[in-house]
């Protein structure tokens, strides 16, 4: 399975990133704009560098000239979205995005929404940091218990998500219709080694959280 990690320019714990990259191997590393600074600090080389480069330290950017894709600042997609599109065009089947959560809430919401594109192409994609894993589902899935994460939340991305059944969790649902604006799916806890999230129609945001 061809995999890629995208390093974006949001909040990023470089010590955690170093440990993550030491224990998780990827075929491609894609640096998005300011995300290159984190890789430079760790002396890790990106396979591709992409962005309009409006937020990166130019002294860092000028150190690199291999596979640099300069984007027009006036564009229809965010830099992170362009990085994701690049990973898709390179036929990656699995994509992790780090640095996609930060102080810009508009970017955080947009980054969650762009996960819809790989979902529709059946490309396993998630946003991760030291405390969270975020991904989308549009069909039933089995969830292996991970003791590193205490909570699991489900939030509707579409206006409604129909036929939700939760098995193996502290709080159960049976053929439930979850509407946009409801918070009933927040802060559940997995109790079985293998749990199930079933759904019949719609898209759910699934979030694993450590605290």
PDB file of N, CA and C in Angstrom, residues 92-175:
ATOM      1  N   UNK A  92      -1.399   7.470  -4.019  1.00  0.00           N
ATOM      2  CA  UNK A  92      -1.257   6.978  -2.647  1.00  0.00           C
ATOM      3  C   UNK A  92      -2.584   6.370  -2.194  1.00  0.00           C
ATOM      4  N   UNK A  93      -2.494   5.275  -1.494  1.00  0.00           N
ATOM      5  CA  UNK A  93      -3.682   4.580  -0.991  1.00  0.00           C
ATOM      6  C   UNK A  93      -3.936   4.875   0.481  1.00  0.00           C
ATOM      7  N   UNK A  94      -2.941   5.448   1.139  1.00  0.00           N
ATOM      8  CA  UNK A  94      -3.057   5.809   2.548  1.00  0.00           C
ATOM      9  C   UNK A  94      -2.352   7.145   2.747  1.00  0.00           C
ATOM     10  N   UNK A  95      -3.029   8.089   3.408  1.00  0.00           N
ATOM     11  CA  UNK A  95      -2.465   9.421   3.620  1.00  0.00           C
ATOM     12  C   UNK A  95      -2.724   9.850   5.068  1.00  0.00           C
ATOM     13  N   UNK A  96      -1.679  10.265   5.751  1.00  0.00           N
ATOM     14  CA  UNK A  96      -1.797  10.891   7.062  1.00  0.00           C
ATOM     15  C   UNK A  96      -1.420  12.362   6.921  1.00  0.00           C
ATOM     16  N   UNK A  97      -2.169  13.216   7.597  1.00  0.00           N
ATOM     17  CA  UNK A  97      -1.910  14.660   7.560  1.00  0.00           C
ATOM     18  C   UNK A  97      -1.615  15.130   8.976  1.00  0.00           C
ATOM     19  N   UNK A  98      -0.464  15.744   9.174  1.00  0.00           N
ATOM     20  CA  UNK A  98      -0.122  16.341  10.461  1.00  0.00           C
ATOM     21  C   UNK A  98       0.035  17.844  10.272  1.00  0.00           C
ATOM     22  N   UNK A  99      -0.051  18.581  11.369  1.00  0.00           N
ATOM     23  CA  UNK A  99       0.007  20.037  11.277  1.00  0.00           C
ATOM     24  C   UNK A  99      -1.259  20.622  10.678  1.00  0.00           C
ATOM     25  N   UNK A 100      -2.356  19.866  10.733  1.00  0.00           N
ATOM     26  CA  UNK A 100      -3.626  20.326  10.163  1.00  0.00           C
ATOM     27  C   UNK A 100      -4.563  20.881  11.227  1.00  0.00           C
ATOM     28  N   UNK A 101      -4.097  20.861  12.483  1.00  0.00           N
ATOM     29  CA  UNK A 101      -4.876  21.402  13.600  1.00  0.00           C
ATOM     30  C   UNK A 101      -4.068  22.535  14.207  1.00  0.00           C
ATOM     31  N   UNK A 102      -4.695  23.665  14.419  1.00  0.00           N
ATOM     32  CA  UNK A 102      -3.957  24.806  14.958  1.00  0.00           C
ATOM     33  C   UNK A 102      -4.895  25.887  15.441  1.00  0.00           C
ATOM     34  N   UNK A 103      -4.400  27.106  15.516  1.00  0.00           N
ATOM     35  CA  UNK A 103      -5.181  28.217  16.036  1.00  0.00           C
ATOM     36  C   UNK A 103      -6.171  28.781  15.021  1.00  0.00           C
ATOM     37  N   UNK A 104      -5.971  28.480  13.740  1.00  0.00           N
ATOM     38  CA  UNK A 104      -6.899  28.936  12.709  1.00  0.00           C
ATOM     39  C   UNK A 104      -8.040  27.937  12.580  1.00  0.00           C
ATOM     40  N   UNK A 105      -9.155  28.227  13.275  1.00  0.00           N
ATOM     41  CA  UNK A 105     -10.283  27.304  13.289  1.00  0.00           C
ATOM     42  C   UNK A 105     -10.864  27.129  11.889  1.00  0.00           C
ATOM     43  N   UNK A 106     -10.807  28.181  11.068  1.00  0.00           N
ATOM     44  CA  UNK A 106     -11.316  28.052   9.698  1.00  0.00           C
ATOM     45  C   UNK A 106     -10.523  27.000   8.932  1.00  0.00           C
ATOM     46  N   UNK A 107      -9.203  26.972   9.143  1.00  0.00           N
ATOM     47  CA  UNK A 107      -8.376  25.967   8.476  1.00  0.00           C
ATOM     48  C   UNK A 107      -8.651  24.565   9.034  1.00  0.00           C
ATOM     49  N   UNK A 108      -8.855  24.476  10.351  1.00  0.00           N
ATOM     50  CA  UNK A 108      -9.151  23.169  10.944  1.00  0.00           C
ATOM     51  C   UNK A 108     -10.425  22.587  10.344  1.00  0.00           C
ATOM     52  N   UNK A 109     -11.487  23.409  10.275  1.00  0.00           N
ATOM     53  CA  UNK A 109     -12.753  22.941   9.712  1.00  0.00           C
ATOM     54  C   UNK A 109     -12.595  22.572   8.236  1.00  0.00           C
ATOM     55  N   UNK A 110     -11.863  23.404   7.503  1.00  0.00           N
ATOM     56  CA  UNK A 110     -11.638  23.108   6.082  1.00  0.00           C
ATOM     57  C   UNK A 110     -10.850  21.813   5.919  1.00  0.00           C
ATOM     58  N   UNK A 111      -9.852  21.589   6.783  1.00  0.00           N
ATOM     59  CA  UNK A 111      -9.038  20.385   6.678  1.00  0.00           C
ATOM     60  C   UNK A 111      -9.853  19.124   6.948  1.00  0.00           C
ATOM     61  N   UNK A 112     -10.805  19.203   7.872  1.00  0.00           N
ATOM     62  CA  UNK A 112     -11.685  18.059   8.105  1.00  0.00           C
ATOM     63  C   UNK A 112     -12.578  17.829   6.895  1.00  0.00           C
ATOM     64  N   UNK A 113     -13.074  18.905   6.315  1.00  0.00           N
ATOM     65  CA  UNK A 113     -13.969  18.780   5.158  1.00  0.00           C
ATOM     66  C   UNK A 113     -13.270  18.230   3.926  1.00  0.00           C
ATOM     67  N   UNK A 114     -11.974  18.547   3.737  1.00  0.00           N
ATOM     68  CA  UNK A 114     -11.296  18.046   2.531  1.00  0.00           C
ATOM     69  C   UNK A 114     -11.054  16.541   2.586  1.00  0.00           C
ATOM     70  N   UNK A 115     -11.259  15.928   3.749  1.00  0.00           N
ATOM     71  CA  UNK A 115     -11.142  14.479   3.843  1.00  0.00           C
ATOM     72  C   UNK A 115     -12.222  13.769   3.033  1.00  0.00           C
ATOM     73  N   UNK A 116     -13.245  14.513   2.647  1.00  0.00           N
ATOM     74  CA  UNK A 116     -14.329  13.929   1.850  1.00  0.00           C
ATOM     75  C   UNK A 116     -13.830  13.469   0.479  1.00  0.00           C
ATOM     76  N   UNK A 117     -12.879  14.200  -0.106  1.00  0.00           N
ATOM     77  CA  UNK A 117     -12.376  13.835  -1.440  1.00  0.00           C
ATOM     78  C   UNK A 117     -11.705  12.464  -1.441  1.00  0.00           C
ATOM     79  N   UNK A 118     -10.741  12.197  -0.557  1.00  0.00           N
ATOM     80  CA  UNK A 118     -10.161  10.847  -0.558  1.00  0.00           C
ATOM     81  C   UNK A 118     -11.153   9.773  -0.112  1.00  0.00           C
ATOM     82  N   UNK A 119     -12.096  10.132   0.764  1.00  0.00           N
ATOM     83  CA  UNK A 119     -13.112   9.160   1.172  1.00  0.00           C
ATOM     84  C   UNK A 119     -13.867   8.638  -0.043  1.00  0.00           C
ATOM     85  N   UNK A 120     -14.236   9.557  -0.938  1.00  0.00           N
ATOM     86  CA  UNK A 120     -14.981   9.176  -2.131  1.00  0.00           C
ATOM     87  C   UNK A 120     -14.134   8.350  -3.100  1.00  0.00           C
ATOM     88  N   UNK A 121     -12.818   8.453  -2.977  1.00  0.00           N
ATOM     89  CA  UNK A 121     -11.910   7.684  -3.837  1.00  0.00           C
ATOM     90  C   UNK A 121     -11.382   6.433  -3.131  1.00  0.00           C
ATOM     91  N   UNK A 122     -11.939   6.163  -1.944  1.00  0.00           N
ATOM     92  CA  UNK A 122     -11.556   4.983  -1.163  1.00  0.00           C
ATOM     93  C   UNK A 122     -10.074   5.005  -0.782  1.00  0.00           C
ATOM     94  N   UNK A 123      -9.574   6.204  -0.473  1.00  0.00           N
ATOM     95  CA  UNK A 123      -8.199   6.378  -0.008  1.00  0.00           C
ATOM     96  C   UNK A 123      -8.239   6.629   1.495  1.00  0.00           C
ATOM     97  N   UNK A 124      -7.591   5.781   2.252  1.00  0.00           N
ATOM     98  CA  UNK A 124      -7.615   5.874   3.713  1.00  0.00           C
ATOM     99  C   UNK A 124      -6.833   7.111   4.150  1.00  0.00           C
ATOM    100  N   UNK A 125      -7.528   8.085   4.712  1.00  0.00           N
ATOM    101  CA  UNK A 125      -6.899   9.363   5.049  1.00  0.00           C
ATOM    102  C   UNK A 125      -7.343   9.815   6.435  1.00  0.00           C
ATOM    103  N   UNK A 126      -6.400  10.338   7.183  1.00  0.00           N
ATOM    104  CA  UNK A 126      -6.737  10.833   8.517  1.00  0.00           C
ATOM    105  C   UNK A 126      -5.856  12.031   8.869  1.00  0.00           C
ATOM    106  N   UNK A 127      -6.354  12.842   9.772  1.00  0.00           N
ATOM    107  CA  UNK A 127      -5.606  13.938  10.381  1.00  0.00           C
ATOM    108  C   UNK A 127      -5.152  13.452  11.749  1.00  0.00           C
ATOM    109  N   UNK A 128      -3.872  13.628  12.058  1.00  0.00           N
ATOM    110  CA  UNK A 128      -3.357  13.137  13.326  1.00  0.00           C
ATOM    111  C   UNK A 128      -2.477  14.194  13.993  1.00  0.00           C
ATOM    112  N   UNK A 129      -2.472  14.159  15.321  1.00  0.00           N
ATOM    113  CA  UNK A 129      -1.473  14.876  16.106  1.00  0.00           C
ATOM    114  C   UNK A 129      -1.215  14.044  17.355  1.00  0.00           C
ATOM    115  N   UNK A 130      -0.527  14.624  18.344  1.00  0.00           N
ATOM    116  CA  UNK A 130      -0.157  13.823  19.503  1.00  0.00           C
ATOM    117  C   UNK A 130      -1.350  13.447  20.367  1.00  0.00           C
ATOM    118  N   UNK A 131      -2.500  14.080  20.145  1.00  0.00           N
ATOM    119  CA  UNK A 131      -3.670  13.819  20.980  1.00  0.00           C
ATOM    120  C   UNK A 131      -4.879  13.260  20.242  1.00  0.00           C
ATOM    121  N   UNK A 132      -4.903  13.359  18.910  1.00  0.00           N
ATOM    122  CA  UNK A 132      -6.117  13.033  18.171  1.00  0.00           C
ATOM    123  C   UNK A 132      -5.838  12.289  16.873  1.00  0.00           C
ATOM    124  N   UNK A 133      -6.845  11.533  16.452  1.00  0.00           N
ATOM    125  CA  UNK A 133      -6.912  10.989  15.098  1.00  0.00           C
ATOM    126  C   UNK A 133      -8.315  11.297  14.574  1.00  0.00           C
ATOM    127  N   UNK A 134      -8.379  11.862  13.374  1.00  0.00           N
ATOM    128  CA  UNK A 134      -9.653  12.271  12.793  1.00  0.00           C
ATOM    129  C   UNK A 134      -9.773  11.682  11.402  1.00  0.00           C
ATOM    130  N   UNK A 135     -10.897  11.034  11.127  1.00  0.00           N
ATOM    131  CA  UNK A 135     -11.138  10.513   9.783  1.00  0.00           C
ATOM    132  C   UNK A 135     -12.639  10.475   9.519  1.00  0.00           C
ATOM    133  N   UNK A 136     -13.006  10.221   8.279  1.00  0.00           N
ATOM    134  CA  UNK A 136     -14.406  10.158   7.877  1.00  0.00           C
ATOM    135  C   UNK A 136     -14.776   8.732   7.512  1.00  0.00           C
ATOM    136  N   UNK A 137     -16.049   8.387   7.738  1.00  0.00           N
ATOM    137  CA  UNK A 137     -16.562   7.103   7.258  1.00  0.00           C
ATOM    138  C   UNK A 137     -17.915   7.324   6.580  1.00  0.00           C
ATOM    139  N   UNK A 138     -18.183   6.543   5.559  1.00  0.00           N
ATOM    140  CA  UNK A 138     -19.487   6.559   4.893  1.00  0.00           C
ATOM    141  C   UNK A 138     -20.082   5.159   4.782  1.00  0.00           C
ATOM    142  N   UNK A 139     -19.506   4.248   5.550  1.00  0.00           N
ATOM    143  CA  UNK A 139     -20.018   2.879   5.606  1.00  0.00           C
ATOM    144  C   UNK A 139     -19.620   2.277   6.946  1.00  0.00           C
ATOM    145  N   UNK A 140     -20.167   1.107   7.257  1.00  0.00           N
ATOM    146  CA  UNK A 140     -19.907   0.471   8.541  1.00  0.00           C
ATOM    147  C   UNK A 140     -18.441   0.064   8.659  1.00  0.00           C
ATOM    148  N   UNK A 141     -17.886   0.232   9.866  1.00  0.00           N
ATOM    149  CA  UNK A 141     -16.481  -0.114  10.106  1.00  0.00           C
ATOM    150  C   UNK A 141     -16.335  -0.803  11.457  1.00  0.00           C
ATOM    151  N   UNK A 142     -15.300  -1.629  11.563  1.00  0.00           N
ATOM    152  CA  UNK A 142     -14.926  -2.229  12.836  1.00  0.00           C
ATOM    153  C   UNK A 142     -13.754  -1.433  13.413  1.00  0.00           C
ATOM    154  N   UNK A 143     -13.795  -1.206  14.711  1.00  0.00           N
ATOM    155  CA  UNK A 143     -12.794  -0.392  15.382  1.00  0.00           C
ATOM    156  C   UNK A 143     -12.038  -1.249  16.388  1.00  0.00           C
ATOM    157  N   UNK A 144     -10.726  -1.391  16.193  1.00  0.00           N
ATOM    158  CA  UNK A 144      -9.882  -2.092  17.162  1.00  0.00           C
ATOM    159  C   UNK A 144      -9.603  -1.164  18.350  1.00  0.00           C
ATOM    160  N   UNK A 145      -9.682  -1.711  19.549  1.00  0.00           N
ATOM    161  CA  UNK A 145      -9.455  -0.893  20.731  1.00  0.00           C
ATOM    162  C   UNK A 145      -8.002  -0.456  20.815  1.00  0.00           C
ATOM    163  N   UNK A 146      -7.795   0.822  21.076  1.00  0.00           N
ATOM    164  CA  UNK A 146      -6.458   1.384  21.247  1.00  0.00           C
ATOM    165  C   UNK A 146      -6.440   2.086  22.595  1.00  0.00           C
ATOM    166  N   UNK A 147      -5.721   1.522  23.558  1.00  0.00           N
ATOM    167  CA  UNK A 147      -5.714   2.067  24.916  1.00  0.00           C
ATOM    168  C   UNK A 147      -5.059   3.442  24.997  1.00  0.00           C
ATOM    169  N   UNK A 148      -4.412   3.886  23.919  1.00  0.00           N
ATOM    170  CA  UNK A 148      -3.834   5.231  23.904  1.00  0.00           C
ATOM    171  C   UNK A 148      -4.905   6.307  23.798  1.00  0.00           C
ATOM    172  N   UNK A 149      -6.101   5.902  23.371  1.00  0.00           N
ATOM    173  CA  UNK A 149      -7.175   6.880  23.168  1.00  0.00           C
ATOM    174  C   UNK A 149      -8.349   6.529  24.072  1.00  0.00           C
ATOM    175  N   UNK A 150      -8.707   7.454  24.955  1.00  0.00           N
ATOM    176  CA  UNK A 150      -9.784   7.206  25.914  1.00  0.00           C
ATOM    177  C   UNK A 150     -11.161   7.406  25.279  1.00  0.00           C
ATOM    178  N   UNK A 151     -11.263   8.402  24.407  1.00  0.00           N
ATOM    179  CA  UNK A 151     -12.575   8.779  23.887  1.00  0.00           C
ATOM    180  C   UNK A 151     -12.676   8.569  22.378  1.00  0.00           C
ATOM    181  N   UNK A 152     -13.884   8.273  21.951  1.00  0.00           N
ATOM    182  CA  UNK A 152     -14.212   8.235  20.534  1.00  0.00           C
ATOM    183  C   UNK A 152     -15.506   9.014  20.336  1.00  0.00           C
ATOM    184  N   UNK A 153     -15.485   9.952  19.402  1.00  0.00           N
ATOM    185  CA  UNK A 153     -16.659  10.766  19.117  1.00  0.00           C
ATOM    186  C   UNK A 153     -17.063  10.616  17.665  1.00  0.00           C
ATOM    187  N   UNK A 154     -18.365  10.680  17.427  1.00  0.00           N
ATOM    188  CA  UNK A 154     -18.886  10.706  16.058  1.00  0.00           C
ATOM    189  C   UNK A 154     -19.726  11.969  15.890  1.00  0.00           C
ATOM    190  N   UNK A 155     -19.445  12.689  14.816  1.00  0.00           N
ATOM    191  CA  UNK A 155     -20.124  13.958  14.523  1.00  0.00           C
ATOM    192  C   UNK A 155     -20.549  13.925  13.063  1.00  0.00           C
ATOM    193  N   UNK A 156     -21.784  14.294  12.763  1.00  0.00           N
ATOM    194  CA  UNK A 156     -22.206  14.234  11.358  1.00  0.00           C
ATOM    195  C   UNK A 156     -21.505  15.277  10.500  1.00  0.00           C
ATOM    196  N   UNK A 157     -21.023  14.845   9.335  1.00  0.00           N
ATOM    197  CA  UNK A 157     -20.510  15.794   8.348  1.00  0.00           C
ATOM    198  C   UNK A 157     -21.634  16.209   7.403  1.00  0.00           C
ATOM    199  N   UNK A 158     -22.455  15.245   7.026  1.00  0.00           N
ATOM    200  CA  UNK A 158     -23.626  15.536   6.199  1.00  0.00           C
ATOM    201  C   UNK A 158     -24.792  15.975   7.081  1.00  0.00           C
ATOM    202  N   UNK A 159     -25.812  16.529   6.466  1.00  0.00           N
ATOM    203  CA  UNK A 159     -26.956  17.063   7.217  1.00  0.00           C
ATOM    204  C   UNK A 159     -27.570  16.014   8.134  1.00  0.00           C
ATOM    205  N   UNK A 160     -27.699  14.791   7.645  1.00  0.00           N
ATOM    206  CA  UNK A 160     -28.150  13.677   8.469  1.00  0.00           C
ATOM    207  C   UNK A 160     -27.286  12.456   8.173  1.00  0.00           C
ATOM    208  N   UNK A 161     -27.153  11.620   9.176  1.00  0.00           N
ATOM    209  CA  UNK A 161     -26.528  10.306   9.000  1.00  0.00           C
ATOM    210  C   UNK A 161     -27.534   9.288   9.526  1.00  0.00           C
ATOM    211  N   UNK A 162     -27.940   8.388   8.673  1.00  0.00           N
ATOM    212  CA  UNK A 162     -29.038   7.480   9.000  1.00  0.00           C
ATOM    213  C   UNK A 162     -28.530   6.083   9.353  1.00  0.00           C
ATOM    214  N   UNK A 163     -29.305   5.436  10.217  1.00  0.00           N
ATOM    215  CA  UNK A 163     -29.052   4.034  10.534  1.00  0.00           C
ATOM    216  C   UNK A 163     -27.801   3.782  11.330  1.00  0.00           C
ATOM    217  N   UNK A 164     -27.479   4.664  12.275  1.00  0.00           N
ATOM    218  CA  UNK A 164     -26.273   4.477  13.088  1.00  0.00           C
ATOM    219  C   UNK A 164     -26.544   3.472  14.200  1.00  0.00           C
ATOM    220  N   UNK A 165     -25.720   2.441  14.248  1.00  0.00           N
ATOM    221  CA  UNK A 165     -25.758   1.460  15.331  1.00  0.00           C
ATOM    222  C   UNK A 165     -24.351   1.322  15.900  1.00  0.00           C
ATOM    223  N   UNK A 166     -24.228   1.497  17.202  1.00  0.00           N
ATOM    224  CA  UNK A 166     -22.940   1.384  17.879  1.00  0.00           C
ATOM    225  C   UNK A 166     -22.934   0.129  18.735  1.00  0.00           C
ATOM    226  N   UNK A 167     -21.909  -0.703  18.550  1.00  0.00           N
ATOM    227  CA  UNK A 167     -21.753  -1.922  19.326  1.00  0.00           C
ATOM    228  C   UNK A 167     -20.361  -1.951  19.934  1.00  0.00           C
ATOM    229  N   UNK A 168     -20.287  -2.339  21.207  1.00  0.00           N
ATOM    230  CA  UNK A 168     -18.992  -2.446  21.877  1.00  0.00           C
ATOM    231  C   UNK A 168     -18.533  -1.165  22.545  1.00  0.00           C
ATOM    232  N   UNK A 169     -19.442  -0.186  22.654  1.00  0.00           N
ATOM    233  CA  UNK A 169     -19.128   1.087  23.298  1.00  0.00           C
ATOM    234  C   UNK A 169     -19.906   1.238  24.608  1.00  0.00           C
ATOM    235  N   UNK A 170     -19.492   2.178  25.432  1.00  0.00           N
ATOM    236  CA  UNK A 170     -20.192   2.464  26.685  1.00  0.00           C
ATOM    237  C   UNK A 170     -21.602   2.964  26.405  1.00  0.00           C
ATOM    238  N   UNK A 171     -21.735   3.852  25.430  1.00  0.00           N
ATOM    239  CA  UNK A 171     -23.041   4.387  25.055  1.00  0.00           C
ATOM    240  C   UNK A 171     -23.421   3.822  23.692  1.00  0.00           C
ATOM    241  N   UNK A 172     -24.564   3.168  23.624  1.00  0.00           N
ATOM    242  CA  UNK A 172     -24.978   2.463  22.419  1.00  0.00           C
ATOM    243  C   UNK A 172     -26.060   3.229  21.671  1.00  0.00           C
ATOM    244  N   UNK A 173     -26.104   3.028  20.378  1.00  0.00           N
ATOM    245  CA  UNK A 173     -27.177   3.544  19.544  1.00  0.00           C
ATOM    246  C   UNK A 173     -27.690   2.405  18.684  1.00  0.00           C
ATOM    247  N   UNK A 174     -28.967   2.468  18.343  1.00  0.00           N
ATOM    248  CA  UNK A 174     -29.564   1.429  17.513  1.00  0.00           C
ATOM    249  C   UNK A 174     -30.390   2.061  16.398  1.00  0.00           C
ATOM    250  N   UNK A 175     -29.869   1.964  15.178  1.00  0.00           N
ATOM    251  CA  UNK A 175     -30.568   2.494  13.996  1.00  0.00           C
ATOM    252  C   UNK A 175     -30.947   3.966  14.191  1.00  0.00           C
TER     253      UNK A 175
END
